[in-house]
Amino acid sequence: MIPRFTVFKRSLSTSPYLSQRIKQTESDIVNMFRVSGTKGETESFPVNRKFIRKDTSVRKLDERFIRILKIFKWGPDAEKAMEVLKLKVDHRLVRDVLKIDVEINVKIQFFKWAGKRRNFEHDSTTYLALIHCLNEAGLYGEMWKTIQDMVKSSICEISPADLSEIVRMLGQAKMVNKALYVFYQIKGRKCKPTASTYNSMILMLMQANHHERVHEIYNEMCNEGNCFPDTITYSALISAFGKLGRHDLAIMLFDEMKENGLHPNAKIYTTLLGIYFKLNKAEKALDVIQEMKDKGCNLTVFTYTEWIKGLGKAGREDDAYRVFLDMINDGCKPDVVLINNVVNILGKVGRLKDALRVFDQMEALQCEPNVVTFNTVIKALFDCKAPASEAASWFEKMKRRGIAPSSFTYSILIDGFCKTNRVEKALLLLEEMDEKGFPPCPAAYCSLINSLGKAKRYEAANELFLELKENCGRTSARVYAVMIKHFGQCGRLSEAIELFNEIKKLGIKPDVYAYNALMSGMVRAGMIDEAHSLLRTMEETGCTPDLNSHNIILNGLARTGVPDRAIDMFMKMKNSMVKPDAISYNTVLSCLSRSGMFEEAAKLMREMNSKGFEYDHITYSSILEAVGKVDEDCAPAVFSEDLFVPRVNNIYFLSKLKRTRKLNVFYNFKPDK
């Protein structure tokens, strides 16, 4: 039975369809490539003999050979076509074939076939041509194998430029260790790297975030003796050390660069500008700007971004906004990143009108807002206590403009609605976030769990917490801390302790918030000694207690009715890095008053007054309760409206209490007038 073949109608000039020829003879191929001279036949190419004898004949044959490769791939038919066309296998032919738009496997087979031809060996140009093809096709394993073959080749001379290109491609393929290996392999046997080669290595390491290796390569470069760092080298080095936090080295290299007669470019100046702002040296940063102007180096949008962002972090919001306006007047077009920074800076300090004015300018500046822009505006609205409905309207405006909300958008809205007591709206947004396919966001869950806990909806908070664990596998210590805090507040201390131990079992290191949450629950349950022991454990495990940690324990010790322990801890706080605040002073003052230690309390009041700390309602209540002989009309005088002035109240308070013998010592206390 004669087999049937599917016929693909692809025309080659005037010859019959090649796809119908499964088996071909040599004469068939010869006839196929013969240029027709018979009248009446359609000719695909000119018949000018003189023209055919020259380069165009090669072009004409190449086109037919290309079609052979595209239809029949590489194989016997393509080999016969080469023989008929009398194509000589040389480096130029190999490079030309590798440029053809055919499958990568065809190129690999042809490359291997050519390498086996008599009197032919691949050189660096053919190897690199194939390496480029493999890199574009994403066949990195085959690319690495080809690079190794190239290095092992006895006749293949690899130039510094070739080495730079190999390093670049390996870096793009995330094969950094292999790039380092081949660099030293080639350097040791066949190639002496130039400054450009070293720059390729440094840039590759920078892009792969291997900043610590950059300095090693730089030292090798300097020790070569024949290649010296240039502007590109210094730019990469200064940037690397800036990202590593080695600001001293970055500044030293900047000075060294200028000493060597090289002129910093805008990128280097911008990097140094950011470093000085990180070091809180705003004046030094401004000196960099002035130097740029003096040297005639144009400020780019990246320079302005770093400048404005740095001024914002330094608390100089007015200056940052002025720089933005000057930039517009100078004709430098801002990009969306710069605009986002300006809006963020203004929003944080409550200048909502200015922030929205900047947003409105974007259209005139031909700058399209993105999701970060809208996120920044929405966050600014919440930070400035704008109505929650206004934030919701911006969310809808964002969607109408075709900008898809991000996970962070939902997180900002949920947190904002929780803080404005619109928990139900926040829960609906969490559902919408889930419907959109976003992964569970611990920050959003954390805000909701905290709000539900504050509303004493502990079961609902726990359900959300369990849902987050189920969907996320593991979550952050901060979310655990929130749940531990609420379990402690509602008297479910055993569950709080279980959660704290669960954090450690999951391999998550409890943070200061988790420790504080559990210690607070223990103090509330009367487990003062256990809480104090946990504070010591916290220090031993390398988690540094904060002021809140000490105040929690101080409050617990003050509750025991034995003031000595509270006073002892208070004195230790005064002699440590964690200095007492108004809460610390009021806690001890209340403790002393309840214990009848009025002389010590009066002394502490003087100390509080000298440090500018104010007595709170709880402190007054404690003193009044301790004295127990104050007229009923004294309480309203002490507990005035929300805007109570401590110094006025102190005078009135003492005048009412001077007849009480227990408070003679207080009567002798004279607050500042």
XYZ file of C-alpha atoms in Angstrom:
673
model
C 0.000 0.000 0.000
C 1.373 3.372 -0.973
C 1.707 5.632 2.077
C 0.006 9.016 2.013
C 1.813 12.181 2.938
C 0.316 15.460 3.950
C 1.127 18.122 1.373
C 2.158 21.588 2.625
C 1.980 24.044 -0.273
C 5.099 26.167 0.064
C 6.396 27.668 -3.170
C 10.096 27.920 -4.033
C 10.501 30.165 -7.096
C 9.272 28.293 -10.213
C 10.357 24.850 -9.019
C 7.829 22.185 -7.897
C 6.752 22.162 -4.251
C 9.668 20.883 -2.190
C 7.390 19.581 0.509
C 6.138 16.932 -1.929
C 9.667 15.560 -2.339
C 10.310 13.277 0.568
C 13.166 11.513 -1.203
C 15.214 13.459 -3.704
C 18.024 12.624 -6.036
C 21.067 14.769 -6.625
C 19.836 15.714 -10.118
C 16.494 16.854 -8.673
C 18.295 19.279 -6.381
C 20.494 20.508 -9.248
C 17.422 21.189 -11.401
C 15.719 22.865 -8.503
C 18.467 25.478 -8.217
C 18.927 25.977 -11.990
C 17.828 29.443 -13.089
C 15.142 29.159 -15.772
C 15.742 30.936 -19.108
C 12.678 29.728 -21.004
C 10.273 32.414 -22.140
C 6.874 32.213 -20.594
C 8.196 30.924 -17.281
C 7.997 33.163 -14.240
C 11.526 34.097 -13.142
C 12.210 34.893 -9.533
C 15.621 36.479 -10.156
C 17.136 38.733 -12.831
C 18.891 36.967 -15.759
C 21.628 39.539 -16.284
C 24.644 37.199 -16.717
C 27.140 39.762 -15.629
C 25.181 40.432 -12.478
C 24.746 36.717 -11.702
C 28.486 36.070 -11.891
C 29.083 38.482 -9.068
C 27.868 38.734 -5.409
C 24.175 38.616 -6.302
C 24.495 34.979 -7.380
C 25.677 34.213 -3.871
C 22.727 36.111 -2.461
C 20.363 34.254 -4.758
C 21.740 30.857 -3.775
C 21.784 31.805 -0.102
C 18.082 32.574 -0.239
C 17.333 29.156 -1.667
C 19.566 27.483 0.867
C 17.794 29.363 3.669
C 14.470 27.985 2.443
C 15.888 24.477 2.445
C 16.890 24.923 6.109
C 13.509 26.308 7.049
C 11.591 23.441 5.441
C 13.868 20.414 5.777
C 15.889 21.583 8.817
C 19.433 20.287 8.890
C 20.079 16.907 7.302
C 21.054 15.131 4.076
C 18.959 17.445 1.916
C 20.661 20.541 3.298
C 24.084 18.914 2.871
C 23.314 18.067 -0.787
C 22.142 21.649 -1.330
C 25.485 22.910 -0.011
C 27.334 20.661 -2.445
C 25.178 21.780 -5.388
C 25.592 25.433 -4.434
C 29.304 24.840 -3.884
C 29.166 26.616 -0.543
C 32.560 26.578 1.106
C 32.475 25.856 4.821
C 34.380 28.750 6.364
C 33.928 31.026 9.362
C 31.886 33.534 7.375
C 29.444 30.888 6.189
C 28.982 29.540 9.727
C 28.299 33.019 11.080
C 25.830 33.722 8.262
C 23.935 30.467 8.828
C 23.722 31.170 12.575
C 22.052 34.502 11.765
C 19.228 32.784 9.846
C 15.812 32.779 11.481
C 15.508 29.010 11.907
C 15.033 26.710 14.908
C 17.878 26.706 17.417
C 18.315 22.927 17.041
C 19.052 23.437 13.331
C 21.799 25.899 14.216
C 23.300 23.557 16.830
C 23.339 20.609 14.375
C 24.854 22.707 11.614
C 27.514 24.094 13.995
C 28.523 20.583 15.091
C 28.542 19.322 11.487
C 30.721 22.221 10.351
C 33.193 21.552 13.169
C 33.799 18.046 11.766
C 34.648 19.239 8.245
C 38.180 18.688 7.004
C 40.469 21.715 7.203
C 38.012 23.669 9.328
C 37.963 24.555 13.017
C 35.724 26.986 14.799
C 37.233 30.268 15.992
C 36.075 32.765 18.597
C 33.719 34.481 16.119
C 31.769 31.304 15.318
C 31.713 30.179 18.948
C 30.411 33.571 20.068
C 27.805 33.569 17.283
C 26.403 30.272 18.590
C 26.693 31.389 22.232
C 24.578 34.442 21.396
C 21.957 32.215 19.749
C 21.832 29.887 22.752
C 21.582 32.836 25.144
C 18.636 34.311 23.214
C 16.937 30.894 23.181
C 17.444 30.502 26.943
C 19.420 27.267 26.521
C 21.875 28.170 29.268
C 23.134 24.621 29.862
C 24.084 24.255 26.187
C 25.521 27.784 26.242
C 27.801 26.925 29.179
C 28.933 23.726 27.418
C 29.765 25.731 24.261
C 31.729 28.289 26.302
C 33.738 25.463 27.850
C 34.439 24.003 24.386
C 35.562 27.444 23.249
C 37.963 27.791 26.191
C 39.399 24.300 25.599
C 39.919 24.864 21.867
C 43.615 24.864 20.952
C 43.334 27.465 18.160
C 40.609 29.707 19.552
C 42.064 33.034 20.658
C 39.796 34.839 23.086
C 40.185 38.612 23.177
C 39.386 40.825 26.200
C 36.270 42.010 24.330
C 35.172 38.381 23.847
C 35.704 37.703 27.530
C 33.648 40.784 28.454
C 30.798 39.553 26.259
C 30.918 36.042 27.768
C 30.848 37.477 31.290
C 27.915 39.706 30.385
C 25.846 36.823 29.010
C 26.612 34.511 31.940
C 25.640 37.320 34.292
C 22.312 37.784 32.494
C 21.720 34.036 32.837
C 22.319 34.318 36.633
C 25.383 32.067 36.292
C 27.654 34.292 38.370
C 29.890 31.551 39.761
C 30.428 30.133 36.270
C 31.272 33.637 35.030
C 33.904 33.990 37.765
C 35.272 30.525 36.929
C 35.598 31.189 33.195
C 37.053 34.652 33.861
C 39.955 33.214 35.841
C 40.242 30.246 33.474
C 40.677 32.492 30.420
C 42.735 35.071 32.303
C 45.202 32.415 33.444
C 45.832 30.917 29.994
C 44.731 32.945 27.026
C 43.751 36.526 27.763
C 45.009 39.539 29.637
C 41.942 41.461 30.845
C 41.644 45.164 30.143
C 39.879 47.836 32.205
C 36.780 47.196 30.107
C 36.889 43.483 30.977
C 37.187 44.220 34.673
C 34.310 46.681 34.367
C 32.176 43.918 32.864
C 32.993 41.717 35.850
C 32.206 44.494 38.327
C 28.912 45.380 36.631
C 27.935 41.704 36.464
C 28.580 41.285 40.202
C 26.662 44.490 40.899
C 23.601 43.337 38.941
C 23.668 40.012 40.793
C 23.908 41.840 44.164
C 27.311 40.263 44.884
C 28.561 43.581 46.193
C 31.103 42.031 48.545
C 33.060 40.537 45.608
C 33.325 43.875 43.812
C 36.161 45.130 46.010
C 38.183 41.944 45.389
C 37.957 42.406 41.616
C 38.863 46.083 41.998
C 42.010 45.179 43.968
C 43.009 42.655 41.287
C 42.476 45.296 38.632
C 44.734 47.764 40.428
C 47.424 45.089 40.877
C 47.506 44.270 37.147
C 49.696 47.324 36.530
C 48.518 47.893 32.968
C 44.840 48.762 33.406
C 43.524 51.515 35.587
C 40.041 52.264 36.926
C 37.970 54.607 34.776
C 34.701 56.452 35.350
C 32.670 53.282 34.794
C 34.756 51.436 37.393
C 34.386 54.140 40.012
C 30.672 54.495 39.300
C 30.096 50.783 39.911
C 32.337 50.710 42.996
C 30.790 53.762 44.652
C 27.331 52.350 44.000
C 28.339 48.930 45.379
C 29.797 50.319 48.595
C 26.747 52.560 49.000
C 24.447 49.519 48.843
C 26.685 47.619 51.268
C 26.507 50.469 53.746
C 30.274 51.066 53.440
C 29.749 54.774 53.027
C 33.246 55.691 54.156
C 34.792 53.663 51.329
C 32.367 55.126 48.783
C 33.329 58.682 49.786
C 37.028 57.772 49.773
C 36.736 56.381 46.231
C 34.927 59.521 45.116
C 37.819 61.653 46.377
C 40.364 59.235 44.871
C 38.632 59.460 41.509
C 38.960 63.233 41.433
C 42.602 63.030 42.542
C 43.277 60.755 39.551
C 41.977 63.446 37.212
C 38.666 61.756 36.395
C 35.462 63.784 36.309
C 32.435 62.336 38.136
C 29.301 62.018 36.051
C 25.731 62.721 37.162
C 25.210 59.102 38.240
C 28.212 59.195 40.589
C 27.194 62.552 42.051
C 23.660 61.234 42.576
C 24.952 58.138 44.392
C 27.094 60.288 46.677
C 24.151 62.611 47.286
C 22.073 59.678 48.532
C 24.922 58.479 50.768
C 25.258 61.842 52.527
C 21.511 61.973 53.166
C 21.632 58.445 54.622
C 24.382 59.640 56.958
C 22.156 62.570 58.022
C 24.670 64.997 56.530
C 22.247 67.219 54.662
C 24.716 70.100 54.323
C 27.325 67.802 52.750
C 24.651 66.580 50.358
C 23.840 70.141 49.367
C 27.561 70.740 48.777
C 27.439 67.897 46.233
C 24.591 69.672 44.407
C 26.580 72.901 44.364
C 29.669 71.097 43.049
C 27.611 69.574 40.246
C 26.423 73.022 39.229
C 29.919 74.520 39.477
C 31.360 71.730 37.305
C 28.652 72.145 34.680
C 27.240 68.678 35.342
C 23.519 68.702 34.549
C 21.171 67.544 37.271
C 19.104 64.609 36.021
C 15.662 63.535 37.159
C 17.416 60.849 39.259
C 19.485 63.550 40.978
C 16.395 65.588 41.754
C 14.629 62.467 43.070
C 17.481 61.693 45.484
C 17.677 65.350 46.508
C 13.944 65.699 47.218
C 13.728 62.320 48.956
C 16.732 63.167 51.145
C 15.316 66.542 52.190
C 12.051 64.848 53.092
C 13.823 62.332 55.333
C 15.761 65.175 56.944
C 12.469 66.825 57.922
C 12.933 69.692 55.481
C 9.638 69.310 53.648
C 9.438 72.976 52.636
C 12.855 72.770 50.995
C 11.903 69.537 49.232
C 8.762 71.119 47.787
C 10.713 74.216 46.739
C 13.271 72.050 44.905
C 10.408 70.354 43.065
C 8.972 73.700 41.959
C 12.428 74.972 40.913
C 12.956 71.793 38.916
C 9.738 72.427 36.970
C 10.749 76.042 36.324
C 14.187 74.909 35.103
C 12.536 72.688 32.491
C 13.550 69.310 33.930
C 10.651 66.929 33.382
C 9.821 64.829 36.467
C 8.991 61.154 36.206
C 6.381 59.241 38.165
C 8.896 58.077 40.808
C 9.825 61.671 41.651
C 6.152 62.717 41.795
C 5.377 59.802 44.115
C 8.129 60.919 46.484
C 6.861 64.513 46.550
C 3.267 63.403 47.253
C 4.484 61.047 49.984
C 6.574 63.756 51.701
C 3.737 66.303 51.664
C 1.152 63.758 52.801
C 3.217 62.665 55.810
C 3.383 66.217 57.195
C -0.307 66.910 56.664
C 0.019 69.128 53.581
C -2.781 67.325 51.802
C -3.789 70.250 49.571
C -0.242 70.587 48.228
C -0.017 66.823 47.698
C -3.243 66.792 45.675
C -2.099 69.879 43.742
C 1.042 67.984 42.690
C -1.129 65.068 41.551
C -3.280 67.435 39.489
C -0.126 68.779 37.786
C 0.811 65.355 36.430
C -1.306 65.616 33.298
C 0.232 68.978 32.359
C 3.694 67.478 32.995
C 2.817 64.511 30.711
C 3.460 62.127 33.565
C 1.025 59.236 33.957
C 0.187 58.201 37.548
C 0.683 54.549 38.400
C -0.562 52.289 41.164
C 2.118 53.620 43.533
C 0.890 57.183 42.953
C -2.668 56.295 43.919
C -1.447 54.237 46.890
C 0.538 57.256 48.078
C -2.459 59.602 47.737
C -4.810 57.197 49.538
C -2.314 56.751 52.379
C -1.882 60.532 52.610
C -5.669 60.928 52.920
C -5.757 58.533 55.873
C -2.643 60.075 57.467
C -4.228 63.531 57.240
C -7.471 62.290 58.860
C -9.506 62.964 55.714
C -12.963 61.309 55.599
C -12.747 57.604 54.801
C -15.293 58.157 52.010
C -12.758 60.368 50.230
C -10.167 57.587 50.278
C -12.814 55.203 48.923
C -13.607 57.636 46.078
C -9.920 57.737 45.086
C -9.914 53.945 45.048
C -12.830 53.992 42.597
C -11.145 56.743 40.554
C -8.047 54.571 40.300
C -10.041 51.633 38.930
C -11.911 53.851 36.445
C -8.571 54.943 35.004
C -7.723 51.318 34.294
C -5.043 51.062 36.992
C -5.276 47.703 38.750
C -4.992 47.905 42.558
C -2.071 46.086 44.113
C -1.934 44.066 47.306
C -0.502 47.158 48.987
C -3.520 49.225 47.846
C -5.878 46.889 49.673
C -3.582 46.799 52.693
C -3.609 50.638 52.951
C -7.410 50.783 52.620
C -8.028 47.994 55.129
C -5.683 49.581 57.669
C -7.246 53.009 57.117
C -10.807 51.733 57.480
C -9.848 49.806 60.625
C -8.383 52.952 62.193
C -11.600 54.862 61.402
C -13.741 52.105 62.986
C -15.162 50.899 59.671
C -14.284 47.271 60.286
C -17.142 45.853 58.206
C -15.960 47.805 55.150
C -12.434 46.539 55.788
C -13.706 42.933 55.919
C -15.460 43.409 52.560
C -12.195 44.665 51.068
C -10.405 41.598 52.411
C -12.947 39.409 50.595
C -12.504 41.444 47.390
C -8.746 41.087 47.722
C -9.165 37.302 47.957
C -11.517 37.250 44.941
C -8.915 39.138 42.890
C -6.457 36.314 43.525
C -4.021 38.224 45.721
C -2.063 36.111 48.203
C -2.978 36.617 51.874
C -1.508 39.882 53.132
C -0.301 39.603 56.762
C -0.378 43.401 57.171
C -4.067 43.581 56.199
C -4.968 40.672 58.474
C -2.948 42.255 61.279
C -4.943 45.511 61.066
C -8.260 43.643 61.082
C -7.303 41.301 63.921
C -6.179 44.263 66.004
C -9.391 46.226 65.327
C -11.599 43.230 66.162
C -9.613 42.682 69.351
C -10.032 46.324 70.386
C -13.774 45.922 69.826
C -13.612 42.833 72.118
C -14.658 40.613 69.223
C -12.037 38.096 70.226
C -13.568 35.056 68.506
C -13.824 36.909 65.192
C -10.194 38.024 65.582
C -9.117 34.445 66.283
C -11.028 33.151 63.235
C -9.179 35.596 60.991
C -5.893 34.620 62.596
C -6.530 30.910 61.963
C -7.624 31.712 58.390
C -4.342 33.554 57.778
C -2.313 30.631 59.131
C -4.237 28.170 56.971
C -3.875 30.210 53.778
C -0.364 31.498 54.363
C 1.289 28.494 56.020
C 3.285 30.699 58.323
C 2.990 34.350 59.138
C 5.021 37.116 60.734
C 5.837 37.522 64.414
C 3.925 40.827 64.361
C 0.575 39.129 63.615
C 1.241 36.625 66.391
C 2.043 39.523 68.722
C -1.341 41.158 68.033
C -3.211 37.924 68.759
C -1.124 37.255 71.886
C -1.949 40.759 73.141
C -5.690 40.257 72.740
C -5.635 36.801 74.313
C -3.851 38.351 77.281
C -6.399 41.174 77.519
C -9.388 38.831 77.575
C -7.837 36.529 80.189
C -6.916 33.659 77.852
C -3.279 33.665 78.912
C -2.697 29.935 78.320
C -3.620 30.406 74.646
C -1.327 33.446 74.475
C 1.571 31.348 75.824
C 0.779 28.576 73.307
C 0.962 31.058 70.438
C 4.266 32.442 71.723
C 5.743 28.927 71.844
C 4.298 28.223 68.390
C 6.285 31.129 66.976
C 9.538 29.529 68.124
C 8.518 26.076 66.843
C 7.942 27.571 63.390
C 11.486 28.942 63.407
C 10.285 32.542 63.610
C 12.271 34.633 66.051
C 9.866 36.463 68.403
C 10.319 40.220 68.096
C 10.028 42.879 70.791
C 6.288 43.254 70.123
C 5.641 39.552 70.718
C 7.592 39.635 73.986
C 5.826 42.797 75.118
C 2.407 41.323 74.301
C 3.042 38.204 76.380
C 4.626 40.130 79.283
C 1.630 42.468 79.336
C -0.735 39.488 79.536
C 1.288 37.965 82.350
C 1.269 41.213 84.328
C -2.503 41.497 83.812
C -2.867 37.918 85.187
C -0.684 38.733 88.215
C 2.289 36.644 86.992
C 4.782 39.398 87.742
C 7.804 37.204 88.424
C 7.200 35.172 85.259
C 6.963 38.381 83.232
C 10.179 39.706 84.798
C 11.898 36.412 83.982
C 10.691 36.695 80.356
C 12.323 40.138 80.141
C 15.661 38.586 81.095
C 15.118 35.764 78.581
C 14.406 38.364 75.939
C 17.759 40.043 76.574
C 19.620 36.707 76.573
C 18.186 35.707 73.171
C 19.414 38.919 71.563
C 16.056 40.687 71.331
C 16.650 44.181 72.717
C 13.880 45.340 75.086
C 12.442 48.774 74.367
C 11.048 51.380 76.772
C 7.619 49.761 76.602
C 9.126 46.438 77.733
C 10.542 48.068 80.875
C 7.364 50.026 81.575
C 5.285 46.816 81.423
C 7.465 45.176 84.090
C 7.691 48.397 86.080
C 3.886 48.562 86.135
C 3.727 44.949 87.296
C 6.219 45.500 90.112
C 4.349 48.654 91.169
C 1.147 46.600 91.496
C 2.650 44.219 94.040
C 2.389 46.825 96.780
C 6.099 46.469 97.526
C 7.611 49.652 96.085
C 11.242 48.636 96.670
C 11.343 46.403 93.576
C 9.714 49.058 91.410
C 12.111 51.737 92.697
C 15.081 49.437 92.101
C 14.067 48.824 88.469
C 13.334 52.513 87.988
C 16.857 53.421 89.179
C 18.359 50.802 86.829
C 16.443 52.335 83.947
C 17.824 55.782 84.776
C 21.376 54.378 84.672
C 20.860 52.436 81.423
C 20.371 53.312 77.774
C 16.601 53.034 78.229
C 15.695 56.258 80.030
C 12.366 56.567 81.893
C 9.578 58.564 80.260
C 6.445 60.219 81.683
C 4.732 56.808 81.963
C 7.657 55.444 83.998
C 7.606 58.410 86.389
C 3.820 58.310 86.841
C 3.899 54.560 87.488
C 6.464 54.928 90.304
C 4.753 58.048 91.682
C 1.449 56.171 91.944
C 3.225 53.259 93.625
C 4.874 55.561 96.208
C 1.588 57.342 96.940
C -0.334 54.100 97.472
C 2.416 52.937 99.855
C 2.208 56.144 101.867
C 5.741 57.185 100.917
C 4.737 60.827 100.445
C 8.166 62.313 101.028
C 9.687 60.150 98.291
C 6.677 60.939 96.074
C 7.171 64.686 96.536
C 10.842 64.334 95.650
C 9.923 62.426 92.502
C 7.376 65.110 91.604
C 10.130 67.733 91.730
C 12.269 65.566 89.474
C 9.395 65.079 87.054
C 8.763 68.807 87.010
C 12.427 69.562 86.248
C 12.388 67.124 83.328
C 9.211 68.594 81.873
C 7.044 65.517 82.505
C 3.376 66.042 83.372
C 1.322 64.177 85.946
C -1.562 62.250 84.420
C -5.091 61.543 85.682
C -4.093 58.105 86.952
C -1.336 59.611 89.094
C -3.678 62.138 90.694
C -6.245 59.416 91.283
C -3.639 57.278 93.031
C -2.550 60.118 95.295
C -6.127 61.013 96.187
C -7.000 57.412 96.885
C -3.916 57.043 99.061
C -4.627 60.147 101.118
C -8.280 59.217 101.602
C -9.139 62.483 103.388
C -9.735 64.824 100.511
C -12.997 66.786 100.204
C -15.363 65.475 97.512
C -15.188 68.797 95.662
C -11.415 68.314 95.179
C -11.814 65.625 92.543
C -13.509 67.850 89.930
C -10.784 70.435 90.404
C -8.075 67.856 89.838
C -9.892 66.080 87.028
C -10.664 69.074 84.864
C -11.714 68.890 81.233
C -9.603 67.172 78.597
C -7.462 70.316 78.381
C -6.190 70.167 81.936
C -3.077 72.169 82.805
C -0.921 70.261 85.303
C 0.761 73.247 86.904
C -2.522 75.029 87.664
C -4.013 71.800 88.976
C -0.950 71.174 91.150
C -1.411 74.508 92.937
C -5.140 73.982 93.435
C -4.579 70.375 94.406
C -2.030 71.327 97.093
C -4.164 74.168 98.441
C -6.984 71.707 99.001
C -4.744 69.139 100.626
C -2.546 71.306 102.833
C -4.784 70.739 105.873
C -4.186 66.987 105.583
C -1.375 66.096 107.946
C -0.270 63.204 105.775
C 0.439 65.708 102.996
C 2.533 68.249 104.885
C 5.424 67.191 102.722
C 3.350 67.938 99.596
C 2.445 71.353 100.993
C 6.137 72.139 101.270
C 6.573 71.201 97.576
C 6.468 74.315 95.391
C 5.874 73.705 91.675
C 7.064 76.167 89.090
C 4.693 79.044 88.556
